[in-house]
Amino acid sequence: MKLIIFCGIPGSGKTTISKQMSEENNYVRISMDEEKYIRHTEMIEPIVNYLKSGKSVIADSLYDLREHRERLLDAVKDVECERICIVIDTPLEESIRRNNTRPEPLPRGLIECIYEHFEHPSMDEGWDEIVHIDNK
């Protein structure tokens, strides 16, 4: 059983890649945007419930801040699962270009701010593995 989180800036390709992975592996996918969650903490309960029921879960959100990732890892500390963080590395300008093709694009300044303040995951957060995907 696995907990896989996708993290990266808006427009990096998290949703596209996480959808493909969930379909190929029959994993439950929980998306902050698609479920219309306002806070990362709202995703925790369904993630924990699916893991406790024996299902592997993909969490699709920015997870740009260490505190958001650590809060989730703390919630699953007693659940027996592999903890994997997948970082989607996409150049800022490419992410902005992709964002601009969306029906409701985010403001450029917001994406730049998230990019500037992105806290890269590290093993000391509690991950079993951190994978970087170069998504130019």
Coordinates of C-alpha atoms in Angstrom, one line a residue:
M1 CA 0.0 0.0 0.0
K2 CA 1.3 3.5 -0.9
L3 CA 0.7 7.1 -0.1
I4 CA 1.9 9.2 -3.0
I5 CA 1.8 12.9 -3.0
F6 CA 2.4 15.1 -6.0
C7 CA 3.8 18.5 -5.4
G8 CA 4.8 21.4 -7.7
I9 CA 3.8 24.8 -8.8
P10 CA 0.5 25.4 -10.7
G11 CA 0.7 24.4 -14.3
S12 CA 3.6 22.0 -13.7
G13 CA 1.7 18.9 -14.8
K14 CA 0.7 17.3 -11.4
T15 CA -2.9 16.6 -12.4
T16 CA -2.1 15.1 -15.8
I17 CA 0.6 12.8 -14.4
S18 CA -1.3 11.9 -11.2
K19 CA -4.4 11.0 -13.2
Q20 CA -2.4 8.7 -15.5
M21 CA -0.7 7.0 -12.6
S22 CA -3.9 6.5 -10.7
E23 CA -5.6 4.9 -13.7
E24 CA -2.7 2.7 -14.6
N25 CA -2.3 1.4 -11.0
N26 CA -6.0 1.5 -9.8
Y27 CA -5.0 3.9 -7.0
V28 CA -7.5 6.3 -5.4
R29 CA -6.8 9.8 -6.4
I30 CA -7.7 12.8 -4.3
S31 CA -7.4 16.2 -5.8
M32 CA -7.6 19.4 -3.9
D33 CA -8.8 21.3 -6.9
E34 CA -11.3 18.7 -8.2
E35 CA -12.8 18.1 -4.7
K36 CA -13.0 21.9 -4.2
Y37 CA -11.1 21.7 -0.9
I38 CA -10.0 25.0 0.5
R39 CA -7.3 23.7 2.8
H40 CA -4.8 20.9 2.7
T41 CA -6.1 19.7 6.0
E42 CA -9.5 18.8 4.4
M43 CA -7.7 16.2 2.3
I44 CA -6.2 14.4 5.3
E45 CA -9.3 12.5 6.6
P46 CA -10.2 10.9 3.3
I47 CA -6.6 10.0 2.6
V48 CA -6.3 8.3 6.0
N49 CA -9.6 6.5 5.6
Y50 CA -8.7 5.1 2.2
L51 CA -5.2 4.0 3.5
K52 CA -6.8 2.3 6.5
S53 CA -9.2 0.4 4.2
G54 CA -6.2 -1.0 2.3
K55 CA -6.2 1.3 -0.7
S56 CA -3.2 3.1 -2.2
V57 CA -3.8 6.8 -2.5
I58 CA -2.5 9.6 -4.7
A59 CA -2.8 13.1 -3.3
D60 CA -2.8 15.8 -6.0
S61 CA -2.1 19.3 -4.6
L62 CA 0.6 22.0 -4.5
Y63 CA 2.1 20.6 -1.4
D64 CA 4.5 23.5 -1.8
L65 CA 5.1 24.0 1.9
R66 CA 6.9 21.6 4.2
E67 CA 4.2 22.2 6.9
H68 CA 1.5 20.9 4.7
R69 CA 3.4 17.7 3.8
E70 CA 4.5 17.1 7.5
R71 CA 0.9 17.5 8.7
L72 CA -0.2 14.8 6.3
L73 CA 2.7 12.5 7.2
D74 CA 1.9 13.0 10.9
A75 CA -1.7 11.9 10.3
V76 CA -0.6 8.7 8.6
K77 CA 2.3 7.9 11.0
D78 CA 0.4 4.8 12.4
V79 CA -0.7 3.6 9.0
E80 CA 1.5 0.9 7.4
C81 CA 2.2 2.3 3.9
E82 CA 5.1 3.4 1.7
R83 CA 5.4 7.2 1.7
I84 CA 6.4 8.6 -1.7
C85 CA 6.7 12.3 -2.7
I86 CA 6.8 13.0 -6.4
V87 CA 8.0 16.5 -7.3
I88 CA 7.1 17.8 -10.7
D89 CA 9.9 20.0 -11.9
T90 CA 8.7 22.4 -14.6
P91 CA 10.3 25.7 -15.5
L92 CA 8.4 28.7 -14.3
E93 CA 7.7 30.1 -17.8
E94 CA 6.4 26.8 -19.0
S95 CA 4.1 26.5 -16.0
I96 CA 2.8 30.0 -16.7
R97 CA 2.3 29.2 -20.4
R98 CA 0.3 26.0 -19.5
N99 CA -1.7 27.9 -16.8
N100 CA -2.7 30.5 -19.5
T101 CA -4.4 27.8 -21.5
R102 CA -6.8 26.8 -18.7
P103 CA -10.4 28.0 -18.7
E104 CA -9.8 29.9 -15.4
P105 CA -6.0 30.7 -15.3
L106 CA -4.4 31.8 -12.1
P107 CA -2.8 35.3 -12.0
R108 CA 0.9 35.2 -13.1
G109 CA 1.9 36.9 -9.9
L110 CA 0.4 34.1 -7.8
I111 CA 2.3 31.4 -9.7
E112 CA 5.6 33.5 -9.4
C113 CA 5.0 33.8 -5.6
I114 CA 4.4 30.1 -5.2
Y115 CA 7.5 29.4 -7.2
E116 CA 9.7 31.8 -5.2
H117 CA 8.5 30.3 -1.8
F118 CA 8.4 26.6 -2.8
E119 CA 10.0 24.5 -0.1
H120 CA 11.5 21.5 -1.8
P121 CA 10.8 18.2 0.0
S122 CA 13.6 16.4 1.9
M123 CA 13.9 12.9 3.3
D124 CA 14.0 14.3 6.9
E125 CA 10.3 15.1 6.5
G126 CA 9.6 11.3 6.7
W127 CA 9.5 10.1 3.1
D128 CA 10.5 6.7 2.1
E129 CA 11.3 8.0 -1.4
I130 CA 11.4 11.4 -3.2
V131 CA 11.1 11.2 -7.0
H132 CA 11.7 14.2 -9.3
I133 CA 10.0 14.2 -12.7
D134 CA 11.5 16.7 -15.2
N135 CA 8.3 17.9 -17.0
K136 CA 9.5 20.5 -19.5

